[in-house]
Structures are given as C-alpha cells and as structure tokens.
Amino acid sequence: MLKLQDAFTLAWTKLLSRKLWTALFLIVEILLLSGVLILASSLRGFETSLARFNSEGLNGKYLVTASNVRNNPELEKDPALWDLADKLYQQAITEHSAIADRLNLEYSAESEIAPTEYVDGKRELIPYSPYAKQAMDIMMQDYLVATKSDLEKILQDYDYSQIFTQQQLIANGNVVNLEDGVENLRRYNSSTDNMRLQIFNGLYVLDETLYQDYLFENLQPDPTAIPVVLSVDQAETLLGTSPINGASSNEEKIQHFEQLQAAASGLIVESCYRNSASQSLIFTASQILDEIERNKDKPYYQEPTVIYNLPTIPCGATTIQKDTRTDAEKQHDVLQLEYQKATGSYEEPVEKLLKFQIIGLIPTATDSGHTNDIFSMIQSLGGVSIATPLISQSYYDAHAEDLSNVFIEPDVSMSYLGLDTQYIIEFDNANTARGFINEQSCQVKGSITYGCATAEHLFLLSADNNNSLIIEDISHMFSKFLIIIVLIVLIITIIFFALMVIRSITNDRKEIAIFRAIGFRRSHILQIYLFYSLVLSGIVITGASILSLTVGFALSPWLSDELTNFLRATFLTLNPSITASLFTPHLPDYLYLNSALIIVSLCSTLVPTLLKSRQSIIDGLKFE
C-alpha cells in the first residue's frame, strides 16, 4: 500500500517538474476563483446594505392594498338605471313646480337637467345630470358590499400582522394656500396649474404606526394646525423648490433632501377654504369690478344693481358695496332664495382659515425612464406611492366634527371606483403576501376604472404602496446571477484541471509504466494524481482567498462610501447610523465555493486518470 506521505511527495515532484504550465494554470485559476469570491462577498454586502436601508419606512414592510372596487361596468347602459333616473327627474319637476307656484315664481322644466337623451335614435344616460347621479347612487348600493369584515374572513387562512384602513377625504370646495400671508383670489379656478398647487384639496386618513418612520423628530406640534405628512414632490411644490433631476450626483440628491427636510420640518402653512358658493361670489365680484373699471369713462354705461367688495383680509367674506335694487327686485330675490332652500339647491357661502403643519415627508419614486441599468432600477424603487397628504387616524377621530365642515367623503357614486376607502394588509413575509395576491385578487379585464370584483373575489389586490416585494426579487436575481457565474467558473475549472491532468499523464506514460513494472497498482497511480489535483486546488484556494480578501478590504472603504451615498440618495435616508458595507466576506460562501472547487478538481482528475492508467506496461515503456 502506498503511504500518503509518499503519494504527496510524488505529486509535489510532478508539480515542480513543469513550472511554466503549472504557474500559468495556477494564475488563471486563482484569478477566476478570487473574482468569484469578491463578487460573492460584494453581492452579499450589497444585499445586506440594501435590506438595511430598505428596512426604513414602508419599503421595509410587506404590504398589500385591497380596494373594494365591486361594481357593474355596464351600469350606465342598464335600462333600469335610465328608468329610475327619469322617474326621479319627473318627481323633481312635480315637486319644484309646486314650490314655485306656492312662492308665485315662474318655473320651467327646462331648468332641470334631464338624465337621459336620444342620440341617433338610441337612448343614452347623461352622467352629469343630478338625477342620473342620484339613480346611480341608489343602484350602486347593491354592489358596495365588500367591507373590512369580508377582508378579515378572506385572511383567516393567511398569516398577517394587521389591517390598516386608508380613507380619502376631499374638500367640499377649494383649499388655497396663502402666499406670504395674502390670499390670491385668482387661484379659485380649475386650471391645471392651480389644481397642482392646491395640495390640501384632499386628505388621506391612515394609522400613524404605518408611516411613523417618515415623521420628523423632536418636532414641537402646533395645537391649532392640522398635522400632515406630505410627499417630497408636494413639499417641493409648496416651497417652490425645483425637483432634483435624475442626472444629479448622489451627494447633490442628499443635499437637496437635507435642505428640503430642514425647510419643511414643522412648517406652518396657512390656507383658505371656500365652498363653491363662496368661490362663486368671488368670481361674480371680480367680474363686476372689472366691468366697472373697463366702462368707467363711458357715459352710457349703467352699473349693476348690486356691487360687491372683494375680501380685504385673508379668507374674508364677500360683502355688498352698493345695492340699488328696487323693493320688488329684492322681494323676488328673497323668494328665489327661499325656492333654492326648499328644493335643496341652496348653498350658504362658507369660508374658513386653515392651518397645516408639516410633520413628515414621504419619498416618492424617481422616474428613471426605461432602462436596463440595475442601479437605475433600484433607484426608481426607493420611494413609495402611498397617497398624501396624510393625517393620522387618531387625529381624525379626535377632530372629525371640525374636519367635516371642510372635508367630506367622496360621493357613493364614486365609491364603486375604490377611491374612498382602501385596506392595507401587512404580512410577515413576501411569500405569504404574493400568495394572497395571486389567490384572492380579482382579475382586471379592460379598464381599471370599472374594477373587477366578483362574489368569489371581492377585492382588487396589489402591492403598489411600497416596493418591498420588488426589491426582494432583485436580491433573488442577484443570487441567481451569482449561481450562474459560479457554474461558469466551475465548468472552466473542470476543463482546465482535466486538460492539466491529461497533459501530465500523457507526458508521464513512461514513468507510469515504470511504476507499474516495479509493483505499483492502478489505485496507487490514481492516488498520486488525486494528490496532485488536491495540491493544485489547495494552492488555488489559498491564493484566491488571500487575493480576494486583500483586494476586497483594500477597496471596501471607498466603495462602501459610494454605496452608502447611493442608497441614502435612493431611500432619502439621512440617518447617519445607517451605512452600507459593500465587501462583506461570509465564511459559508468561502467554504461552499472552495469545497466546490475541490470536488470539481477531484472529479475532473478521476476519469482521465482511470482511463490512462489502463495502458499496457510495454506501450508505456516504448513512449518517448
């Protein structure tokens, strides 16, 4: 039996006999393995750092949004809806005519907006008719059946943490921010620019525990102001700050967010709420005053009988400056007012000064465009898409009465679109969240506007409030990428080791024959070459480990700082305690990869050695 020490000595002698080829082989293998080890440690560090930054805020949670969008997309084409709308229309004509007769006022049915009309001989609904809307509200009640209790029943077979309710409130009018303490009365119109600036026209109610990571620290609350959390985009609009562009450096993005956060933290924003009646008076007063100014030098011009004063203080009421109406005209206007109140069409002008305090900022996803760059993809996923401005559920519960004077829930006719109330479910892991969406969500067919809910699938489910599932998929993609690289390197290693052993055995045919002639067995020959392979792989493992650790730790400080800035700019995190570490050697990774190399080297040596060792002794002695 060949001693292990003798087999090792013979293998080492072989290693030293062909220094050039052996050195080239070792250099290539060491570079390949060290590259894989550096890549594995870097991907490990990137995933760990990504998870560390991603753990902040909503992206650190596995959230699924459930929208109760149960509806009938063909409702507007339902003849039963048309008939109900026409019935309500005829009832209104009868009632309004009787009221007008009682007040001795003229009445014409043409003042009412009919709910249906015939177009090219076909009957169609007029959606903006109040009677069409009223009929739709009534019929939609049969479809608005999905509630939180329904969702809880569906979730009985799933492990989840809790359910949050996100409720939408909309201003029953317009909320316009004061500009340096002055109310810009020109803002009360529906232009796109003005709507963009009127960010407090809607509020979203949500439990504070879901977004508490975005709240400013050590903030002194103003008890007279409504505490709101805005998106970064809204804060930029409010402060008149230009948004940062995608080409900016990470340092510029961090600095921009620092400045934005410093300017927004605790900022008090004064706004004026006016309902449609108050806005109408503003518009009328402005028109009359402009008309008088244009015609002041015209002798034939006759001023209107009622002239209004525009408000002189922020959010003040419109007052009458001059009233030259006759007694009969005044009496007629009084009767008209009584008619509007009796028919429910009168709205008392309301204006109210509001104060909002910014108590937090939520990052919004940046638009990186269509790109295959993995870093741009990650950067675009740093933000979240939860609706803002946000107020906490506790604040809403405590101030519901005051808020209801300005903000109302959307009409029932809009509720079937899933716009007023959504439920957000927090799961403990990504697999459960994905499984819940795949198994329980209704399937959208055609326009999302009409929803998709059925009796079997009551909710439309999505993970659109945050990107935790997508970011986890990116981590899995990195792992798959690493596996592919490792497989490629292992295949190359098999080829290199096999070629190295075959070349060595071919050149050692005479030597092998001599060994056989003096009594060596085939197993002894195999033992020598397996030791030869082990020595080669040992040198490769040692050299690659030393090289990878040296290069990795040498470049790690600089690369980790760059990664920290990248992730800080991506997730808009200013917490200095959260840092990234790109090169993170993981002992199991080194053990697995080095063990795989040893196994591969032995396997690639075994087959050619067994084949070549079967040659006859005579043929081997003849070889030169």
Coordinates of C-alpha atoms in Angstrom, one line a residue, residues 61-495:
K61 CA -42.9 46.1 5.2
Y62 CA -44.7 43.6 3.1
L63 CA -47.9 45.5 2.3
V64 CA -50.8 44.6 0.1
T65 CA -53.5 47.1 -0.8
A66 CA -57.1 45.8 -1.1
S67 CA -59.5 48.0 -3.0
N68 CA -63.2 47.4 -2.6
V69 CA -64.0 48.0 -6.3
R70 CA -67.0 45.8 -6.7
N71 CA -69.2 47.2 -9.4
N72 CA -71.1 46.8 -12.6
P73 CA -69.2 48.2 -15.5
E74 CA -72.3 48.1 -17.7
L75 CA -74.4 50.0 -15.2
E76 CA -74.6 53.2 -17.3
K77 CA -76.1 51.1 -20.1
D78 CA -78.7 49.5 -17.9
P79 CA -82.3 50.5 -18.9
A80 CA -83.4 50.1 -15.3
L81 CA -81.0 52.9 -14.3
W82 CA -82.4 55.1 -17.1
D83 CA -86.0 54.4 -16.0
L84 CA -85.1 55.2 -12.3
A85 CA -83.3 58.4 -13.3
D86 CA -86.3 59.5 -15.4
K87 CA -88.6 58.7 -12.6
L88 CA -86.6 60.9 -10.2
Y89 CA -86.5 63.6 -12.8
Q90 CA -90.3 63.7 -13.2
Q91 CA -90.8 63.6 -9.4
A92 CA -88.4 66.6 -9.1
I93 CA -90.3 68.6 -11.8
T94 CA -93.6 68.0 -10.0
E95 CA -92.2 69.0 -6.6
H96 CA -90.3 72.0 -7.9
S97 CA -93.3 73.2 -9.9
A98 CA -95.5 73.0 -6.8
I99 CA -92.9 75.0 -4.7
A100 CA -92.6 77.7 -7.4
D101 CA -96.4 78.0 -7.6
R102 CA -96.6 78.4 -3.8
L103 CA -94.0 81.2 -4.0
N104 CA -95.6 82.8 -7.1
L105 CA -92.5 82.2 -9.1
E106 CA -92.2 81.3 -12.7
Y107 CA -90.9 77.7 -13.3
S108 CA -89.8 75.9 -16.4
A109 CA -88.9 72.2 -16.6
E110 CA -86.1 73.3 -18.9
S111 CA -84.1 74.5 -15.9
E112 CA -83.7 70.8 -14.9
I113 CA -81.0 68.7 -16.5
A114 CA -82.7 65.6 -18.0
P115 CA -80.9 62.4 -17.1
T116 CA -81.4 60.7 -20.5
E117 CA -81.5 61.7 -24.1
Y118 CA -81.8 60.1 -27.5
V119 CA -78.7 60.2 -29.8
D120 CA -79.3 58.9 -33.3
G121 CA -82.4 57.2 -32.1
K122 CA -80.7 55.5 -29.2
R123 CA -81.4 56.3 -25.6
E124 CA -78.3 57.3 -23.5
L125 CA -77.6 58.4 -20.0
I126 CA -76.4 62.0 -19.3
P127 CA -73.9 61.3 -16.4
Y128 CA -73.6 64.9 -15.2
S129 CA -77.4 65.1 -14.5
P130 CA -78.0 65.2 -10.8
Y131 CA -80.9 62.7 -11.3
A132 CA -78.6 60.3 -13.2
K133 CA -76.1 60.5 -10.3
Q134 CA -78.8 60.0 -7.7
A135 CA -80.1 56.9 -9.6
M136 CA -76.6 55.6 -9.8
D137 CA -76.1 56.1 -6.1
I138 CA -79.2 54.1 -5.4
M139 CA -78.4 51.2 -7.7
M140 CA -74.7 51.0 -6.7
Q141 CA -75.7 50.2 -3.1
D142 CA -76.3 46.6 -4.3
Y143 CA -72.6 46.4 -5.4
L144 CA -70.9 48.1 -2.4
V145 CA -70.9 45.1 -0.1
A146 CA -67.1 44.4 0.4
T147 CA -66.2 45.6 3.9
K148 CA -63.3 45.1 6.4
S149 CA -65.1 42.1 7.9
D150 CA -65.2 40.5 4.5
L151 CA -61.5 41.0 4.2
E152 CA -60.9 39.5 7.6
K153 CA -62.8 36.4 6.6
I154 CA -60.6 36.0 3.5
L155 CA -57.5 36.4 5.6
Q156 CA -58.3 33.7 8.0
D157 CA -56.1 31.2 6.1
Y158 CA -53.2 33.6 5.9
D159 CA -50.6 34.8 8.4
Y160 CA -50.7 38.5 8.6
S161 CA -49.9 41.2 11.1
Q162 CA -52.7 43.7 10.9
I163 CA -55.1 45.6 8.6
F164 CA -54.9 49.3 8.1
T165 CA -57.7 51.4 6.7
Q166 CA -56.9 54.3 4.3
Q167 CA -59.8 56.6 3.9
Q168 CA -60.0 59.5 1.4
L169 CA -61.4 62.9 2.2
I170 CA -62.0 65.6 -0.3
A171 CA -62.6 69.3 0.2
N172 CA -66.2 70.4 -0.4
G173 CA -64.8 73.3 -2.4
N174 CA -61.2 74.5 -2.7
V175 CA -58.4 74.9 -0.3
V176 CA -55.9 77.5 -1.5
N177 CA -52.6 78.3 0.3
L178 CA -51.9 81.9 1.3
E179 CA -48.9 83.5 -0.5
D180 CA -46.9 85.4 2.1
G181 CA -50.0 85.8 4.2
V182 CA -52.0 87.1 1.2
E183 CA -54.9 85.3 -0.4
N184 CA -54.6 85.1 -4.2
L185 CA -58.2 85.2 -5.3
R186 CA -57.2 84.3 -8.8
R187 CA -56.4 80.8 -7.6
Y188 CA -60.1 79.8 -7.3
N189 CA -60.4 78.3 -10.7
S190 CA -59.9 74.8 -12.2
S191 CA -56.7 75.4 -14.2
T192 CA -54.2 72.6 -14.1
D193 CA -51.5 74.9 -12.5
N194 CA -53.8 75.9 -9.7
M195 CA -55.0 72.4 -9.0
R196 CA -51.4 71.3 -8.8
L197 CA -50.7 74.0 -6.1
Q198 CA -53.9 73.2 -4.1
I199 CA -52.4 70.2 -2.5
F200 CA -54.7 70.3 0.5
N201 CA -57.8 69.8 -1.5
G202 CA -57.7 66.2 -0.4
L203 CA -56.5 64.3 2.7
Y204 CA -55.9 60.6 3.4
V205 CA -56.5 59.1 6.8
L206 CA -54.2 56.3 7.9
D207 CA -52.9 54.8 11.1
E208 CA -49.7 56.6 12.2
T209 CA -47.9 53.4 13.0
L210 CA -47.7 52.6 9.3
Y211 CA -45.7 55.7 8.4
Q212 CA -44.1 56.8 11.6
D213 CA -40.6 56.3 10.2
Y214 CA -41.2 59.3 8.0
L215 CA -42.1 61.7 10.8
F216 CA -39.7 64.5 11.8
E217 CA -38.0 64.0 15.2
N218 CA -38.2 66.4 18.1
L219 CA -40.9 68.4 16.4
Q220 CA -43.0 70.8 18.5
P221 CA -46.6 70.4 17.4
D222 CA -48.9 73.4 16.9
P223 CA -52.3 72.5 18.5
T224 CA -54.1 74.9 16.2
A225 CA -52.8 73.3 13.0
I226 CA -53.7 70.1 11.2
P227 CA -50.6 67.8 11.3
V228 CA -49.9 66.4 7.8
V229 CA -47.3 64.3 6.1
L230 CA -46.5 65.3 2.6
S231 CA -44.7 63.6 -0.3
V232 CA -41.4 65.0 -1.4
D233 CA -43.0 66.2 -4.6
Q234 CA -45.7 68.1 -2.7
A235 CA -43.1 69.7 -0.4
E236 CA -41.1 70.9 -3.4
T237 CA -44.2 72.4 -4.9
L238 CA -45.2 74.0 -1.7
L239 CA -41.8 75.5 -1.1
G240 CA -41.2 76.5 -4.7
T241 CA -38.1 74.3 -4.9
S242 CA -37.1 72.8 -8.2
P243 CA -37.0 69.0 -8.1
I244 CA -33.7 67.3 -8.4
N245 CA -33.1 65.7 -11.8
G246 CA -32.0 62.1 -12.3
A247 CA -28.6 63.1 -13.6
S248 CA -27.6 64.7 -10.3
S249 CA -25.0 63.1 -8.2
N250 CA -25.8 61.2 -5.0
E251 CA -24.3 64.0 -3.0
E252 CA -26.5 66.6 -4.7
K253 CA -29.6 64.5 -4.1
I254 CA -28.8 64.0 -0.4
Q255 CA -28.1 67.7 0.0
H256 CA -31.3 68.6 -1.8
F257 CA -33.3 66.3 0.6
E258 CA -31.5 67.7 3.6
Q259 CA -32.4 71.3 2.6
L260 CA -36.0 70.2 1.8
Q261 CA -36.4 68.5 5.1
A262 CA -34.9 71.4 7.0
A263 CA -37.3 73.8 5.3
A264 CA -40.4 71.6 5.6
S265 CA -39.9 70.4 9.2
G266 CA -42.7 71.9 11.3
L267 CA -43.6 74.4 8.6
I268 CA -46.9 76.1 9.2
V269 CA -48.9 76.6 6.0
E270 CA -52.0 78.9 6.1
S271 CA -54.7 78.2 3.7
C272 CA -58.2 79.4 2.9
Y273 CA -61.1 77.0 2.4
R274 CA -64.0 78.3 0.3
N275 CA -67.0 76.3 -0.8
S276 CA -68.4 76.6 -4.3
A277 CA -70.9 79.4 -3.2
S278 CA -68.1 81.5 -1.7
Q279 CA -66.0 81.0 -4.8
S280 CA -68.9 81.9 -7.0
L281 CA -69.3 85.2 -5.1
I282 CA -65.6 85.9 -5.5
F283 CA -65.9 85.3 -9.2
T284 CA -69.0 87.4 -9.5
A285 CA -67.5 90.3 -7.6
S286 CA -64.3 90.2 -9.7
Q287 CA -66.3 90.2 -12.9
I288 CA -68.4 93.2 -11.8
L289 CA -65.5 95.2 -10.6
D290 CA -63.5 94.5 -13.8
E291 CA -66.6 95.5 -15.8
I292 CA -66.9 98.8 -13.9
E293 CA -63.3 99.6 -14.4
R294 CA -63.4 98.9 -18.1
N295 CA -66.5 101.1 -18.6
K296 CA -65.9 103.9 -16.0
D297 CA -65.3 106.6 -18.7
K298 CA -68.4 105.6 -20.8
P299 CA -71.3 108.0 -20.1
Y300 CA -73.9 105.5 -21.3
Y301 CA -72.7 102.7 -19.0
Q302 CA -75.1 101.7 -16.3
E303 CA -73.6 99.9 -13.2
P304 CA -75.2 96.6 -12.0
T305 CA -77.7 97.0 -9.3
V306 CA -75.6 95.0 -6.8
I307 CA -71.8 95.7 -6.5
Y308 CA -69.7 93.5 -4.2
N309 CA -66.5 94.2 -2.3
L310 CA -63.7 91.6 -2.6
P311 CA -62.4 90.4 0.8
T312 CA -59.9 92.7 2.3
I313 CA -58.5 90.2 4.8
P314 CA -57.3 86.6 4.1
C315 CA -60.2 84.3 3.8
G316 CA -62.7 87.1 4.4
A317 CA -66.3 87.1 3.3
T318 CA -67.5 88.9 0.2
T319 CA -69.6 91.9 1.2
I320 CA -72.1 94.2 -0.7
Q321 CA -70.6 97.6 -1.6
K322 CA -73.7 99.1 -3.2
D323 CA -77.3 97.8 -3.6
T324 CA -79.6 99.8 -5.9
R325 CA -82.3 97.1 -6.3
T326 CA -85.9 98.1 -6.1
D327 CA -88.1 96.6 -3.4
A328 CA -89.8 94.4 -6.0
E329 CA -86.4 93.1 -7.1
K330 CA -85.3 92.5 -3.5
Q331 CA -88.6 90.6 -2.8
H332 CA -88.1 88.5 -5.9
D333 CA -84.5 87.6 -4.9
V334 CA -85.8 86.6 -1.4
L335 CA -88.3 84.3 -3.0
Q336 CA -85.7 82.8 -5.2
L337 CA -83.5 82.2 -2.2
E338 CA -86.5 80.5 -0.4
Y339 CA -87.1 78.4 -3.5
Q340 CA -83.5 77.2 -3.6
K341 CA -83.6 76.3 0.1
A342 CA -86.9 74.4 -0.4
T343 CA -85.5 72.4 -3.4
G344 CA -82.2 71.7 -1.7
S345 CA -80.2 73.6 -4.3
Y346 CA -79.1 76.5 -2.0
E347 CA -75.6 76.5 -0.6
E348 CA -74.6 79.0 2.1
P349 CA -71.2 80.7 1.3
V350 CA -68.6 79.3 3.7
E351 CA -65.0 80.4 4.1
K352 CA -62.6 79.2 6.8
L353 CA -59.0 79.9 7.5
L354 CA -57.0 76.7 8.0
K355 CA -53.5 75.9 9.3
F356 CA -51.5 72.9 8.3
Q357 CA -48.2 71.8 9.9
I358 CA -45.8 69.5 8.0
I359 CA -44.8 66.8 10.4
G360 CA -43.1 64.4 8.0
L361 CA -42.0 63.7 4.4
I362 CA -42.6 60.5 2.4
P363 CA -40.2 59.9 -0.5
T364 CA -41.6 59.4 -3.9
A365 CA -40.2 57.1 -6.5
T366 CA -37.9 58.8 -9.1
D367 CA -38.6 58.4 -12.8
S368 CA -35.5 56.7 -14.3
G369 CA -37.2 56.1 -17.6
H370 CA -36.9 52.8 -19.4
T371 CA -33.5 51.4 -18.6
N372 CA -31.8 48.0 -18.1
D373 CA -29.4 49.5 -15.7
I374 CA -29.9 47.6 -12.4
F375 CA -28.8 50.6 -10.3
S376 CA -31.3 52.9 -12.0
M377 CA -34.0 50.3 -11.5
I378 CA -33.2 50.2 -7.7
Q379 CA -33.1 54.0 -7.5
S380 CA -36.5 54.2 -9.1
L381 CA -37.8 51.8 -6.4
G382 CA -36.6 53.9 -3.4
G383 CA -39.8 55.8 -3.0
V384 CA -43.3 54.7 -2.2
S385 CA -46.7 55.5 -3.8
I386 CA -48.9 55.9 -0.8
A387 CA -51.4 58.8 -1.3
T388 CA -50.7 62.0 0.6
P389 CA -51.3 64.5 2.3
L390 CA -51.7 62.1 5.3
I391 CA -53.3 62.7 8.6
S392 CA -53.4 60.1 11.4
Q393 CA -56.4 58.1 12.2
S394 CA -56.2 59.3 15.9
Y395 CA -56.2 62.9 14.8
Y396 CA -59.2 62.4 12.5
D397 CA -61.1 60.6 15.2
A398 CA -60.5 63.5 17.7
H399 CA -61.3 66.2 15.1
A400 CA -63.8 64.6 12.8
E401 CA -66.5 67.2 13.5
D402 CA -64.3 70.1 12.7
L403 CA -62.8 68.4 9.6
S404 CA -66.3 67.5 8.3
N405 CA -67.0 71.2 7.9
V406 CA -64.4 71.3 5.1
F407 CA -63.6 67.7 4.1
I408 CA -66.2 65.1 3.1
E409 CA -66.1 61.5 2.0
P410 CA -66.4 61.0 -1.8
D411 CA -69.9 60.5 -3.2
V412 CA -71.3 57.0 -3.2
S413 CA -71.4 57.1 -7.0
M414 CA -67.6 57.4 -6.8
S415 CA -67.1 54.8 -4.1
Y416 CA -67.6 51.9 -6.6
L417 CA -64.3 53.0 -8.2
G418 CA -62.5 52.2 -5.0
L419 CA -61.4 55.8 -4.4
D420 CA -62.7 56.5 -0.9
T421 CA -61.6 53.5 1.2
Q422 CA -58.7 51.1 0.8
Y423 CA -57.4 48.5 3.2
I424 CA -53.7 47.9 3.6
I425 CA -52.7 44.4 4.9
E426 CA -49.2 43.9 6.5
F427 CA -47.8 40.5 6.1
D428 CA -44.8 38.9 7.8
N429 CA -43.1 37.7 4.7
A430 CA -43.0 38.1 1.0
N431 CA -44.2 34.6 0.1
T432 CA -47.5 35.0 2.0
A433 CA -48.1 38.4 0.5
R434 CA -47.5 37.1 -3.0
G435 CA -49.7 34.1 -2.4
F436 CA -52.5 36.2 -1.1
I437 CA -52.5 38.4 -4.2
N438 CA -52.3 35.5 -6.6
E439 CA -55.0 33.5 -5.0
Q440 CA -57.5 36.1 -3.8
S441 CA -57.3 39.1 -6.2
C442 CA -60.0 39.7 -8.8
Q443 CA -58.7 39.9 -12.3
V444 CA -59.0 43.2 -14.2
K445 CA -60.5 42.9 -17.6
G446 CA -60.3 46.1 -19.7
S447 CA -60.3 49.4 -18.0
I448 CA -59.2 49.6 -14.3
T449 CA -61.8 52.3 -13.9
Y450 CA -64.6 49.8 -13.5
G451 CA -62.8 47.4 -11.2
C452 CA -63.3 43.6 -11.3
A453 CA -64.7 42.3 -8.1
T454 CA -66.9 39.2 -8.1
A455 CA -68.7 37.2 -5.4
E456 CA -65.6 34.9 -5.2
H457 CA -63.0 37.6 -5.3
L458 CA -64.3 40.8 -3.6
F459 CA -61.1 42.9 -3.7
L460 CA -58.6 44.1 -6.2
L461 CA -55.2 43.3 -4.6
S462 CA -51.9 44.9 -5.4
A463 CA -48.5 45.7 -3.8
D464 CA -48.4 49.2 -5.1
N465 CA -47.9 51.2 -1.9
N466 CA -44.4 50.0 -1.5
N467 CA -41.7 48.1 -3.3
S468 CA -40.6 45.6 -0.8
L469 CA -41.6 42.6 -2.9
I470 CA -39.8 44.0 -6.0
I471 CA -36.7 44.8 -4.0
E472 CA -36.6 41.3 -2.7
D473 CA -37.0 40.0 -6.2
I474 CA -33.9 42.0 -7.1
S475 CA -32.0 40.3 -4.3
H476 CA -33.1 36.9 -5.6
M477 CA -32.0 38.0 -9.1
F478 CA -28.5 38.8 -7.7
S479 CA -28.4 35.3 -6.1
K480 CA -29.3 33.7 -9.4
F481 CA -26.7 35.8 -11.2
L482 CA -24.0 34.6 -8.7
I483 CA -25.0 31.0 -9.2
I484 CA -24.7 31.3 -13.0
I485 CA -21.2 32.9 -12.6
V486 CA -20.1 30.1 -10.2
L487 CA -21.3 27.4 -12.6
I488 CA -19.4 29.0 -15.5
V489 CA -16.3 29.2 -13.4
L490 CA -16.7 25.6 -12.2
I491 CA -17.1 24.4 -15.8
I492 CA -14.0 26.3 -16.8
T493 CA -12.2 24.7 -13.8
I494 CA -13.3 21.2 -14.8
I495 CA -11.9 21.8 -18.3

